mmCIF file of C-alpha atoms (C1' of nucleotides) in Angstrom:
data_model
loop_
_atom_site.group_PDB
_atom_site.id
_atom_site.type_symbol
_atom_site.label_atom_id
_atom_site.label_comp_id
_atom_site.label_asym_id
_atom_site.label_seq_id
_atom_site.Cartn_x
_atom_site.Cartn_y
_atom_site.Cartn_z
ATOM 1 C CA MET A 59 0.315 -0.144 -0.048
ATOM 2 C CA VAL A 60 1.221 3.766 -0.494
ATOM 3 C CA ASP A 61 2.129 5.707 1.896
ATOM 4 C CA ASP A 62 -1.363 7.805 2.412
ATOM 5 C CA SER A 63 0.351 10.949 4.243
ATOM 6 C CA ARG A 64 2.642 11.536 1.132
ATOM 7 C CA PHE A 65 0.939 14.214 -1.497
ATOM 8 C CA THR A 66 1.890 12.152 -4.165
ATOM 9 C CA ALA A 67 0.006 8.940 -3.185
ATOM 10 C CA ARG A 68 -3.152 11.192 -2.515
ATOM 11 C CA VAL A 69 -3.034 12.252 -5.941
ATOM 12 C CA MET A 70 -2.435 8.855 -7.295
ATOM 13 C CA SER A 71 -5.300 7.460 -5.164
ATOM 14 C CA ALA A 72 -7.526 9.952 -6.396
ATOM 15 C CA VAL A 73 -7.014 9.441 -9.827
ATOM 16 C CA ARG A 74 -7.454 5.858 -9.482
ATOM 17 C CA ARG A 75 -10.781 6.757 -8.236
ATOM 18 C CA ILE A 76 -11.893 8.364 -11.339
ATOM 19 C CA PRO A 77 -14.209 6.220 -13.171
ATOM 20 C CA PRO A 78 -14.054 4.951 -16.955
ATOM 21 C CA GLY A 79 -15.621 7.757 -19.267
ATOM 22 C CA ARG A 80 -15.206 10.540 -16.543
ATOM 23 C CA VAL A 81 -12.274 13.021 -16.414
ATOM 24 C CA SER A 82 -10.967 15.129 -13.864
ATOM 25 C CA THR A 83 -9.002 18.056 -13.866
ATOM 26 C CA TYR A 84 -5.632 18.952 -12.172
ATOM 27 C CA GLY A 85 -7.154 21.259 -9.994
ATOM 28 C CA ASP A 86 -10.112 18.643 -9.232
ATOM 29 C CA VAL A 87 -7.319 15.937 -8.341
ATOM 30 C CA ALA A 88 -5.278 18.538 -6.351
ATOM 31 C CA GLU A 89 -8.466 19.164 -4.399
ATOM 32 C CA ALA A 90 -8.926 15.682 -3.868
ATOM 33 C CA ALA A 91 -5.835 15.270 -2.650
ATOM 34 C CA GLY A 92 -6.134 17.973 -0.064
ATOM 35 C CA LYS A 93 -4.516 21.094 -1.560
ATOM 36 C CA PRO A 94 -6.528 22.673 -4.291
ATOM 37 C CA ARG A 95 -3.772 24.951 -4.870
ATOM 38 C CA ALA A 96 -1.110 21.918 -5.738
ATOM 39 C CA TRP A 97 -2.231 21.406 -9.358
ATOM 40 C CA ARG A 98 1.275 22.673 -10.381
ATOM 41 C CA ALA A 99 2.683 19.626 -8.168
ATOM 42 C CA VAL A 100 0.001 17.429 -9.952
ATOM 43 C CA GLY A 101 1.219 17.793 -13.153
ATOM 44 C CA ASN A 102 4.831 17.145 -11.828
ATOM 45 C CA ILE A 103 3.218 13.958 -10.134
ATOM 46 C CA MET A 104 1.768 12.760 -13.046
ATOM 47 C CA ARG A 105 4.899 12.888 -15.421
ATOM 48 C CA SER A 106 6.179 10.481 -12.909
ATOM 49 C CA CYS A 107 3.229 8.216 -12.515
ATOM 50 C CA SER A 108 2.356 7.453 -16.204
ATOM 51 C CA ARG A 109 3.269 4.079 -15.958
ATOM 52 C CA GLY A 110 0.138 1.924 -15.929
ATOM 53 C CA ASP A 111 -0.693 2.128 -12.197
ATOM 54 C CA VAL A 112 -2.611 5.314 -12.655
ATOM 55 C CA PRO A 113 -5.006 6.074 -15.465
ATOM 56 C CA CYS A 114 -3.265 9.503 -15.785
ATOM 57 C CA HIS A 115 -5.378 9.677 -19.221
ATOM 58 C CA ARG A 116 -8.444 10.625 -17.065
ATOM 59 C CA VAL A 117 -6.503 13.825 -15.791
ATOM 60 C CA VAL A 118 -6.830 16.777 -17.966
ATOM 61 C CA ALA A 119 -6.532 20.544 -18.062
ATOM 62 C CA ALA A 120 -8.839 23.160 -16.831
ATOM 63 C CA GLY A 121 -11.423 23.988 -19.424
ATOM 64 C CA GLY A 122 -11.692 20.596 -21.137
ATOM 65 C CA GLN A 123 -8.203 20.637 -22.633
ATOM 66 C CA LEU A 124 -5.840 17.601 -22.809
ATOM 67 C CA GLY A 125 -3.105 19.033 -21.610
ATOM 68 C CA GLY A 126 0.345 17.339 -22.033
ATOM 69 C CA TYR A 127 0.978 13.637 -21.579
ATOM 70 C CA GLY A 128 4.381 13.326 -22.758
ATOM 71 C CA GLY A 129 3.218 15.213 -25.558
ATOM 72 C CA ASN A 130 1.216 12.014 -26.865
ATOM 73 C CA THR A 131 -2.127 14.201 -26.567
ATOM 74 C CA ALA A 132 -3.278 11.932 -29.589
ATOM 75 C CA MET A 133 -3.201 8.942 -27.646
ATOM 76 C CA LYS A 134 -4.603 10.422 -24.604
ATOM 77 C CA ARG A 135 -7.381 11.357 -26.841
ATOM 78 C CA ALA A 136 -7.853 8.085 -28.222
ATOM 79 C CA LEU A 137 -7.979 6.463 -24.580
ATOM 80 C CA LEU A 138 -10.669 8.625 -23.648
ATOM 81 C CA GLN A 139 -12.702 8.581 -26.784
ATOM 82 C CA ALA A 140 -12.489 4.277 -25.934
ATOM 83 C CA GLU A 141 -14.133 5.229 -22.722
ATOM 84 C CA GLY A 142 -16.950 6.982 -23.985
ATOM 85 C CA VAL A 143 -15.551 10.565 -24.060
ATOM 86 C CA LEU A 144 -16.623 12.650 -26.804
ATOM 87 C CA PHE A 145 -14.215 15.197 -28.359
ATOM 88 C CA SER A 146 -14.626 18.512 -30.370
ATOM 89 C CA GLY A 147 -11.402 19.175 -31.763
ATOM 90 C CA THR A 148 -8.471 19.062 -28.811
ATOM 91 C CA ARG A 149 -11.246 19.793 -26.503
ATOM 92 C CA ILE A 150 -13.675 17.626 -24.330
ATOM 93 C CA ARG A 151 -17.212 18.049 -25.282
ATOM 94 C CA ASP A 152 -19.634 18.791 -22.164
ATOM 95 C CA PHE A 153 -16.568 18.809 -20.258
ATOM 96 C CA ARG A 154 -18.726 20.054 -17.437
ATOM 97 C CA LEU A 155 -20.995 17.013 -17.485
ATOM 98 C CA LYS A 156 -17.861 14.696 -17.872
ATOM 99 C CA ARG A 157 -16.330 16.098 -14.862
ATOM 100 C CA TRP A 158 -15.688 13.932 -11.801
ATOM 101 C CA LEU A 159 -15.252 15.314 -8.611
ATOM 102 C CA ALA A 160 -13.741 13.279 -5.588
ATOM 103 C CA GLY A 161 -16.883 11.865 -3.223
ATOM 104 C CA GLU A 162 -19.328 11.740 -6.401
ATOM 105 C "C1'" DT B 253 20.244 23.317 1.918
ATOM 106 C "C1'" DG B 254 18.781 26.248 -2.035
ATOM 107 C "C1'" DG B 255 17.198 27.059 -6.729
ATOM 108 C "C1'" DT B 256 15.003 25.469 -10.853
ATOM 109 C "C1'" DT B 257 11.602 23.070 -13.276
ATOM 110 C "C1'" DG B 258 6.685 21.944 -14.612
ATOM 111 C "C1'" DA B 259 1.601 16.847 -18.214
ATOM 112 C "C1'" DC B 260 -1.217 24.073 -15.068
ATOM 113 C "C1'" DG B 261 -4.982 27.531 -13.697
ATOM 114 C "C1'" DG B 262 -6.991 32.047 -13.951
ATOM 115 C "C1'" DT B 263 -7.062 36.618 -15.487
ATOM 116 C "C1'" DG B 264 -6.374 40.536 -18.594
ATOM 117 C "C1'" DG B 265 -6.052 42.392 -23.087
ATOM 118 C "C1'" DT C 206 -12.163 33.180 -29.238
ATOM 119 C "C1'" DC C 207 -7.369 33.120 -28.656
ATOM 120 C "C1'" DC C 208 -2.496 35.060 -26.554
ATOM 121 C "C1'" DA C 209 0.439 36.053 -22.697
ATOM 122 C "C1'" DC C 210 1.805 37.288 -17.993
ATOM 123 C "C1'" DC C 211 1.435 35.848 -13.209
ATOM 124 C "C1'" DG C 212 1.352 33.243 -9.745
ATOM 125 C "C1'" DC C 213 1.364 28.232 -7.122
ATOM 126 C "C1'" DC C 214 3.084 23.911 -4.818
ATOM 127 C "C1'" DA C 215 5.901 19.865 -4.475
ATOM 128 C "C1'" DA C 216 9.567 16.758 -6.295
ATOM 129 C "C1'" DC C 217 14.025 16.829 -8.322
ATOM 130 C "C1'" DC C 218 19.055 18.378 -8.999
#
DNA sequence: TGGTTGACGGTGG
DNA sequence: TCCACCGCCAACC
């Protein structure tokens, strides 16, 4: 089990809780981790994750934008589309409705 | 121990 | 609606 006291672990746990077909913003994940203003660090942490343990592809930037994902935004988009998330160009359709908040 | 980085968010123009 | 600047926090070197 991971050390829950570490912000990184809390962020990873929060991301794992994101159900398929849903997305969360870095801010939402940070908030779920207990630090609503740590979205900056969340991005940093995600960079380290991306191994398969965490569905980091469900974490997108605010406004429905994809974000980075190591530059493979196309793959990220494909993964989300496979889960039922509709896209409008580089942005998520009905992002507000697809957005998942911790505790929902 | 200190400084820099970074898959960002929000506001202003 | 798009572009640019500033602010923020944790991890890494």
